[in-house]
Amino acid sequence: MPWRNAMLPIHFFKIILKTNLERLKIPNKFTEIFEGDLSNPIFIKPPDSTKWEVYWIKQNGEVWFEKGWKKFAQNYSLDYGNMVVFKYAGTSELDVIILGQSALEIDYTENLDQIDDDEPVSDQNARQKSLLLSPRPHKKMRSEEPTQRTSSLNLPKEAKAKEVAEKFISYSPFFTVSIKNVNLTKNYLCVPDLEGVIENKKKQVRLQNGKNSWNVNLLCRLGPTSTRRFCAGWNLFARENKLLPGDVCVFELLNKEDSVFKVHVYK
């Protein structure tokens, strides 16, 4: 109806409780007006430019986010007292911002504001972001066959990580990171300079461990020094691989074209 469009965009918010981390009830007033216009699934889009596919169901006259919501909540470390503000503009997307217990917006990009965004994300790729995927087979071109053992692209300071880096045998580029508590409570992991290995731009990489793989955003800040971080998707990878502070991860580049890293975890 025309009068609906006059109300757009519209905002609503939800306070995060322990009871709505797996499914989230949408305000009745909102669904009374817009339920007939909502796509299913709908895409939740936080400021880090990722899109999360979430399906909703209707029970006893109420609309609930179910499939996909738990993954979103886990990836952004939603917890008791957080507030999620939704903005609906009559499309298949809900823009969201997440406020912490301090009532300030949480910056999941860690101020990485100088990002190359010239690669649009298709809906198909967006639906796969940070979801658990089956690894795709890949071929090595004959020119890519290993010829010489490589060394870690970085030299960790921590004794355990340094020992792992020195003993790790590979003929592909790799880097070594010691996991800290901040890497598990925040949605990022700093990685070393990958110049000459991965192009210096925002992109999606695949982290593979065992038979499973996860899509993760690799962001960079351009300037006198280049800073790179795994962001969206990293939290889910860390959770599902049960990473703990003090663990050491070796990221071995298996496929440069598709940006596939095999992750070796040392407890």
mmCIF file of C-alpha atoms in Angstrom:
data_model
loop_
_atom_site.group_PDB
_atom_site.id
_atom_site.type_symbol
_atom_site.label_atom_id
_atom_site.label_comp_id
_atom_site.label_asym_id
_atom_site.label_seq_id
_atom_site.Cartn_x
_atom_site.Cartn_y
_atom_site.Cartn_z
ATOM 1 C CA MET A 1 0.000 0.000 0.000
ATOM 2 C CA PRO A 2 1.265 3.549 -0.737
ATOM 3 C CA TRP A 3 0.977 4.594 2.912
ATOM 4 C CA ARG A 4 3.551 1.960 3.851
ATOM 5 C CA ASN A 5 6.185 3.436 1.567
ATOM 6 C CA ALA A 6 5.692 6.818 3.186
ATOM 7 C CA MET A 7 6.909 5.282 6.460
ATOM 8 C CA LEU A 8 10.195 3.979 5.081
ATOM 9 C CA PRO A 9 12.918 3.645 6.166
ATOM 10 C CA ILE A 10 11.914 2.428 9.612
ATOM 11 C CA HIS A 11 14.099 1.394 12.550
ATOM 12 C CA PHE A 12 13.556 -1.022 15.412
ATOM 13 C CA PHE A 13 15.882 -2.442 18.060
ATOM 14 C CA LYS A 14 16.271 -5.588 20.127
ATOM 15 C CA ILE A 15 18.074 -6.014 23.439
ATOM 16 C CA ILE A 16 20.153 -9.201 23.437
ATOM 17 C CA LEU A 17 19.306 -11.667 26.186
ATOM 18 C CA LYS A 18 20.534 -15.202 26.785
ATOM 19 C CA THR A 19 17.163 -16.396 25.466
ATOM 20 C CA ASN A 20 17.425 -14.802 22.011
ATOM 21 C CA LEU A 21 20.888 -15.818 20.897
ATOM 22 C CA GLU A 22 19.510 -18.777 18.936
ATOM 23 C CA ARG A 23 16.267 -17.202 17.674
ATOM 24 C CA LEU A 24 15.041 -13.628 17.750
ATOM 25 C CA LYS A 25 11.466 -12.346 17.911
ATOM 26 C CA ILE A 26 10.706 -9.364 15.666
ATOM 27 C CA PRO A 27 8.478 -6.615 17.152
ATOM 28 C CA ASN A 28 4.792 -7.314 16.553
ATOM 29 C CA LYS A 29 4.073 -3.777 15.381
ATOM 30 C CA PHE A 30 6.746 -4.036 12.698
ATOM 31 C CA THR A 31 5.514 -7.390 11.406
ATOM 32 C CA GLU A 32 1.889 -6.247 11.423
ATOM 33 C CA ILE A 33 2.839 -3.591 8.889
ATOM 34 C CA PHE A 34 5.637 -5.157 6.856
ATOM 35 C CA GLU A 35 5.336 -8.933 7.106
ATOM 36 C CA GLY A 36 3.781 -9.155 3.646
ATOM 37 C CA ASP A 37 6.746 -7.265 2.188
ATOM 38 C CA LEU A 38 9.561 -9.247 3.839
ATOM 39 C CA SER A 39 11.534 -11.666 1.686
ATOM 40 C CA ASN A 40 12.357 -15.052 3.162
ATOM 41 C CA PRO A 41 15.257 -15.317 3.619
ATOM 42 C CA ILE A 42 16.126 -11.741 4.419
ATOM 43 C CA PHE A 43 19.720 -10.457 4.442
ATOM 44 C CA ILE A 44 21.172 -8.813 7.561
ATOM 45 C CA LYS A 45 23.887 -6.335 6.647
ATOM 46 C CA PRO A 46 26.230 -4.937 9.364
ATOM 47 C CA PRO A 47 28.659 -2.054 8.676
ATOM 48 C CA ASP A 48 31.483 -4.428 7.667
ATOM 49 C CA SER A 49 29.644 -4.913 4.324
ATOM 50 C CA THR A 50 28.953 -8.622 4.764
ATOM 51 C CA LYS A 51 25.477 -10.039 4.208
ATOM 52 C CA TRP A 52 23.985 -12.759 6.383
ATOM 53 C CA GLU A 53 21.145 -14.917 5.125
ATOM 54 C CA VAL A 54 18.501 -15.350 7.829
ATOM 55 C CA TYR A 55 15.212 -17.230 7.502
ATOM 56 C CA TRP A 56 12.140 -16.281 9.514
ATOM 57 C CA ILE A 57 9.127 -18.294 10.591
ATOM 58 C CA LYS A 58 5.702 -17.332 11.918
ATOM 59 C CA GLN A 59 4.384 -18.962 15.075
ATOM 60 C CA ASN A 60 1.181 -17.999 16.884
ATOM 61 C CA GLY A 61 1.040 -14.737 14.987
ATOM 62 C CA GLU A 62 4.652 -13.799 15.847
ATOM 63 C CA VAL A 63 7.631 -13.622 13.470
ATOM 64 C CA TRP A 64 10.969 -15.079 14.560
ATOM 65 C CA PHE A 65 14.429 -15.068 12.988
ATOM 66 C CA GLU A 66 15.650 -18.662 13.145
ATOM 67 C CA LYS A 67 17.954 -20.352 10.611
ATOM 68 C CA GLY A 68 21.042 -18.199 10.197
ATOM 69 C CA TRP A 69 20.469 -15.978 13.229
ATOM 70 C CA LYS A 70 22.581 -18.112 15.586
ATOM 71 C CA LYS A 71 25.533 -18.005 13.151
ATOM 72 C CA PHE A 72 25.227 -14.229 12.949
ATOM 73 C CA ALA A 73 25.049 -13.899 16.740
ATOM 74 C CA GLN A 74 28.097 -16.135 17.225
ATOM 75 C CA ASN A 75 30.187 -14.383 14.599
ATOM 76 C CA TYR A 76 29.626 -10.940 16.128
ATOM 77 C CA SER A 77 29.957 -12.195 19.719
ATOM 78 C CA LEU A 78 26.504 -10.963 20.716
ATOM 79 C CA ASP A 79 26.015 -11.186 24.451
ATOM 80 C CA TYR A 80 23.675 -10.148 27.224
ATOM 81 C CA GLY A 81 23.087 -6.397 27.203
ATOM 82 C CA ASN A 82 24.074 -5.754 23.580
ATOM 83 C CA MET A 83 21.585 -3.806 21.486
ATOM 84 C CA VAL A 84 21.038 -4.486 17.789
ATOM 85 C CA VAL A 85 19.426 -1.663 15.791
ATOM 86 C CA PHE A 86 17.740 -2.703 12.540
ATOM 87 C CA LYS A 87 16.951 -0.398 9.606
ATOM 88 C CA TYR A 88 14.419 -1.547 7.003
ATOM 89 C CA ALA A 89 13.992 0.357 3.739
ATOM 90 C CA GLY A 90 11.541 -1.890 1.942
ATOM 91 C CA THR A 91 14.176 -4.149 0.374
ATOM 92 C CA SER A 92 15.363 -7.681 1.063
ATOM 93 C CA GLU A 93 17.989 -6.299 3.462
ATOM 94 C CA LEU A 94 18.057 -5.101 7.048
ATOM 95 C CA ASP A 95 20.979 -2.799 7.841
ATOM 96 C CA VAL A 96 22.145 -3.272 11.423
ATOM 97 C CA ILE A 97 24.462 -1.659 13.925
ATOM 98 C CA ILE A 98 25.459 -3.327 17.192
ATOM 99 C CA LEU A 99 25.851 -1.400 20.441
ATOM 100 C CA GLY A 100 27.905 -2.728 23.328
ATOM 101 C CA GLN A 101 27.082 -2.548 27.029
ATOM 102 C CA SER A 102 28.717 0.893 27.032
ATOM 103 C CA ALA A 103 25.861 2.037 24.719
ATOM 104 C CA LEU A 104 28.427 2.839 22.014
ATOM 105 C CA GLU A 105 28.483 1.201 18.591
ATOM 106 C CA ILE A 106 30.975 -1.662 18.340
ATOM 107 C CA ASP A 107 33.471 -1.118 15.516
ATOM 108 C CA TYR A 108 34.062 -4.577 14.057
ATOM 109 C CA THR A 109 36.388 -3.186 11.403
ATOM 110 C CA GLU A 110 38.748 -1.850 14.090
ATOM 111 C CA ASN A 111 38.987 1.492 12.257
ATOM 112 C CA LEU A 112 40.160 -0.132 9.042
ATOM 113 C CA ASP A 113 38.443 2.620 7.088
ATOM 114 C CA GLN A 114 40.771 2.816 4.088
ATOM 115 C CA ILE A 115 39.582 -0.325 2.394
ATOM 116 C CA ASP A 116 39.462 -1.093 -1.292
ATOM 117 C CA ASP A 117 35.776 -1.825 -1.939
ATOM 118 C CA ASP A 118 35.868 -2.062 -5.707
ATOM 119 C CA GLU A 119 34.766 -5.695 -5.742
ATOM 120 C CA PRO A 120 30.985 -6.011 -5.295
ATOM 121 C CA VAL A 121 29.740 -9.053 -3.416
ATOM 122 C CA SER A 122 27.127 -11.091 -5.236
ATOM 123 C CA ASP A 123 24.158 -12.484 -3.341
ATOM 124 C CA GLN A 124 25.519 -15.982 -3.863
ATOM 125 C CA ASN A 125 28.866 -15.112 -2.334
ATOM 126 C CA ALA A 126 27.180 -13.117 0.418
ATOM 127 C CA ARG A 127 25.085 -16.096 1.448
ATOM 128 C CA GLN A 128 28.275 -18.110 1.809
ATOM 129 C CA LYS A 129 30.181 -15.586 3.886
ATOM 130 C CA SER A 130 31.388 -17.125 7.108
ATOM 131 C CA LEU A 131 29.213 -20.221 6.670
ATOM 132 C CA LEU A 132 30.727 -23.647 7.096
ATOM 133 C CA LEU A 133 31.539 -24.950 3.632
ATOM 134 C CA SER A 134 32.968 -28.086 2.106
ATOM 135 C CA PRO A 135 36.430 -27.478 0.717
ATOM 136 C CA ARG A 136 36.646 -27.277 -3.029
ATOM 137 C CA PRO A 137 39.258 -29.341 -4.853
ATOM 138 C CA HIS A 138 41.924 -27.280 -6.509
ATOM 139 C CA LYS A 139 44.671 -27.947 -8.983
ATOM 140 C CA LYS A 140 48.233 -26.796 -8.949
ATOM 141 C CA MET A 141 49.634 -25.658 -12.231
ATOM 142 C CA ARG A 142 52.826 -27.359 -13.187
ATOM 143 C CA SER A 143 54.665 -24.069 -12.715
ATOM 144 C CA GLU A 144 53.426 -23.975 -9.112
ATOM 145 C CA GLU A 145 54.984 -27.285 -8.102
ATOM 146 C CA PRO A 146 57.132 -26.802 -4.981
ATOM 147 C CA THR A 147 60.831 -26.595 -5.571
ATOM 148 C CA GLN A 148 62.243 -25.230 -2.319
ATOM 149 C CA ARG A 149 61.287 -25.330 1.351
ATOM 150 C CA THR A 150 59.852 -22.029 2.556
ATOM 151 C CA SER A 151 60.223 -20.144 5.826
ATOM 152 C CA SER A 152 57.518 -18.386 7.801
ATOM 153 C CA LEU A 153 56.636 -14.997 6.308
ATOM 154 C CA ASN A 154 56.860 -13.579 9.833
ATOM 155 C CA LEU A 155 59.036 -14.298 12.835
ATOM 156 C CA PRO A 156 56.845 -14.601 15.955
ATOM 157 C CA LYS A 157 58.173 -13.269 19.250
ATOM 158 C CA GLU A 158 56.487 -15.876 21.465
ATOM 159 C CA ALA A 159 58.772 -18.837 22.195
ATOM 160 C CA LYS A 160 56.211 -21.521 21.335
ATOM 161 C CA ALA A 161 55.157 -19.831 18.089
ATOM 162 C CA LYS A 162 58.772 -19.231 17.122
ATOM 163 C CA GLU A 163 59.592 -22.915 17.660
ATOM 164 C CA VAL A 164 56.581 -24.012 15.589
ATOM 165 C CA ALA A 165 57.529 -21.626 12.777
ATOM 166 C CA GLU A 166 61.106 -22.893 12.661
ATOM 167 C CA LYS A 167 60.115 -26.583 12.641
ATOM 168 C CA PHE A 168 57.171 -26.341 10.238
ATOM 169 C CA ILE A 169 58.000 -27.887 6.851
ATOM 170 C CA SER A 170 56.278 -26.507 3.772
ATOM 171 C CA TYR A 171 57.009 -25.643 0.158
ATOM 172 C CA SER A 172 54.248 -23.032 0.087
ATOM 173 C CA PRO A 173 54.083 -19.560 1.667
ATOM 174 C CA PHE A 174 52.918 -19.624 5.284
ATOM 175 C CA PHE A 175 52.777 -17.429 8.363
ATOM 176 C CA THR A 176 52.564 -18.211 12.069
ATOM 177 C CA VAL A 177 50.365 -16.565 14.705
ATOM 178 C CA SER A 178 50.090 -17.054 18.453
ATOM 179 C CA ILE A 179 46.452 -16.731 19.519
ATOM 180 C CA LYS A 180 45.765 -14.140 22.212
ATOM 181 C CA ASN A 181 42.666 -13.550 24.286
ATOM 182 C CA VAL A 182 41.821 -10.415 22.281
ATOM 183 C CA ASN A 183 41.626 -12.535 19.113
ATOM 184 C CA LEU A 184 38.842 -14.564 20.710
ATOM 185 C CA THR A 185 36.860 -11.716 22.282
ATOM 186 C CA LYS A 186 37.105 -9.379 19.290
ATOM 187 C CA ASN A 187 36.270 -10.205 15.722
ATOM 188 C CA TYR A 188 39.729 -9.872 14.201
ATOM 189 C CA LEU A 189 43.192 -11.395 13.904
ATOM 190 C CA CYS A 190 46.206 -9.393 12.772
ATOM 191 C CA VAL A 191 48.219 -11.088 10.035
ATOM 192 C CA PRO A 192 51.674 -10.226 8.687
ATOM 193 C CA ASP A 193 52.463 -8.446 5.450
ATOM 194 C CA LEU A 194 51.462 -10.693 2.547
ATOM 195 C CA GLU A 195 52.903 -8.535 -0.224
ATOM 196 C CA GLY A 196 53.655 -10.684 -3.241
ATOM 197 C CA VAL A 197 51.491 -13.485 -1.854
ATOM 198 C CA ILE A 198 47.973 -11.981 -1.717
ATOM 199 C CA GLU A 199 47.039 -8.752 -3.513
ATOM 200 C CA ASN A 200 46.859 -5.675 -1.295
ATOM 201 C CA LYS A 201 43.093 -5.215 -1.259
ATOM 202 C CA LYS A 202 39.984 -6.258 0.618
ATOM 203 C CA LYS A 203 39.057 -9.796 -0.310
ATOM 204 C CA GLN A 204 37.586 -13.031 0.948
ATOM 205 C CA VAL A 205 39.850 -15.955 1.784
ATOM 206 C CA ARG A 206 39.056 -19.532 2.757
ATOM 207 C CA LEU A 207 40.483 -21.071 5.909
ATOM 208 C CA GLN A 208 40.561 -24.862 5.727
ATOM 209 C CA ASN A 209 40.952 -27.230 8.650
ATOM 210 C CA GLY A 210 40.316 -30.918 8.153
ATOM 211 C CA LYS A 211 37.324 -31.554 5.905
ATOM 212 C CA ASN A 212 35.707 -28.181 6.561
ATOM 213 C CA SER A 213 36.403 -24.638 5.473
ATOM 214 C CA TRP A 214 35.244 -21.162 6.446
ATOM 215 C CA ASN A 215 35.051 -17.946 4.430
ATOM 216 C CA VAL A 216 36.749 -14.999 6.159
ATOM 217 C CA ASN A 217 37.226 -11.374 5.128
ATOM 218 C CA LEU A 218 40.806 -10.136 4.780
ATOM 219 C CA LEU A 219 40.876 -6.360 5.240
ATOM 220 C CA CYS A 220 43.741 -3.958 4.812
ATOM 221 C CA ARG A 221 44.495 -0.376 5.750
ATOM 222 C CA LEU A 222 46.549 1.451 3.181
ATOM 223 C CA GLY A 223 49.149 4.014 4.164
ATOM 224 C CA PRO A 224 52.874 4.283 4.976
ATOM 225 C CA THR A 225 52.562 0.822 6.529
ATOM 226 C CA SER A 226 50.073 -1.786 5.364
ATOM 227 C CA THR A 227 47.998 -3.439 8.091
ATOM 228 C CA ARG A 228 46.039 -6.599 7.400
ATOM 229 C CA ARG A 229 43.466 -8.419 9.483
ATOM 230 C CA PHE A 230 41.042 -11.305 9.297
ATOM 231 C CA CYS A 231 37.671 -9.838 10.269
ATOM 232 C CA ALA A 232 34.152 -11.023 9.452
ATOM 233 C CA GLY A 233 34.102 -14.807 9.709
ATOM 234 C CA TRP A 234 37.161 -15.083 11.945
ATOM 235 C CA ASN A 235 35.124 -15.327 15.145
ATOM 236 C CA LEU A 236 33.113 -18.248 13.774
ATOM 237 C CA PHE A 237 36.295 -20.031 12.660
ATOM 238 C CA ALA A 238 37.847 -19.559 16.111
ATOM 239 C CA ARG A 239 34.732 -20.819 17.896
ATOM 240 C CA GLU A 240 34.190 -23.909 15.785
ATOM 241 C CA ASN A 241 37.871 -24.867 15.979
ATOM 242 C CA LYS A 242 37.875 -24.303 19.749
ATOM 243 C CA LEU A 243 40.892 -21.992 19.675
ATOM 244 C CA LEU A 244 42.303 -20.941 23.048
ATOM 245 C CA PRO A 245 44.833 -18.293 24.146
ATOM 246 C CA GLY A 246 48.309 -19.709 23.665
ATOM 247 C CA ASP A 247 47.404 -21.900 20.688
ATOM 248 C CA VAL A 248 49.616 -21.446 17.651
ATOM 249 C CA CYS A 249 48.164 -21.393 14.150
ATOM 250 C CA VAL A 250 50.135 -21.862 10.962
ATOM 251 C CA PHE A 251 48.352 -20.515 7.872
ATOM 252 C CA GLU A 252 49.701 -22.340 4.818
ATOM 253 C CA LEU A 253 48.676 -21.000 1.401
ATOM 254 C CA LEU A 254 47.420 -23.967 -0.625
ATOM 255 C CA ASN A 255 45.897 -22.092 -3.536
ATOM 256 C CA LYS A 256 46.941 -18.561 -4.421
ATOM 257 C CA GLU A 257 44.273 -18.022 -7.088
ATOM 258 C CA ASP A 258 41.383 -18.885 -4.752
ATOM 259 C CA SER A 259 43.141 -17.637 -1.585
ATOM 260 C CA VAL A 260 42.841 -20.937 0.285
ATOM 261 C CA PHE A 261 44.857 -21.312 3.490
ATOM 262 C CA LYS A 262 45.230 -24.617 5.328
ATOM 263 C CA VAL A 263 45.305 -23.901 9.060
ATOM 264 C CA HIS A 264 47.475 -26.088 11.289
ATOM 265 C CA VAL A 265 46.536 -25.678 14.981
ATOM 266 C CA TYR A 266 49.089 -26.462 17.705
ATOM 267 C CA LYS A 267 47.551 -26.701 21.186
#
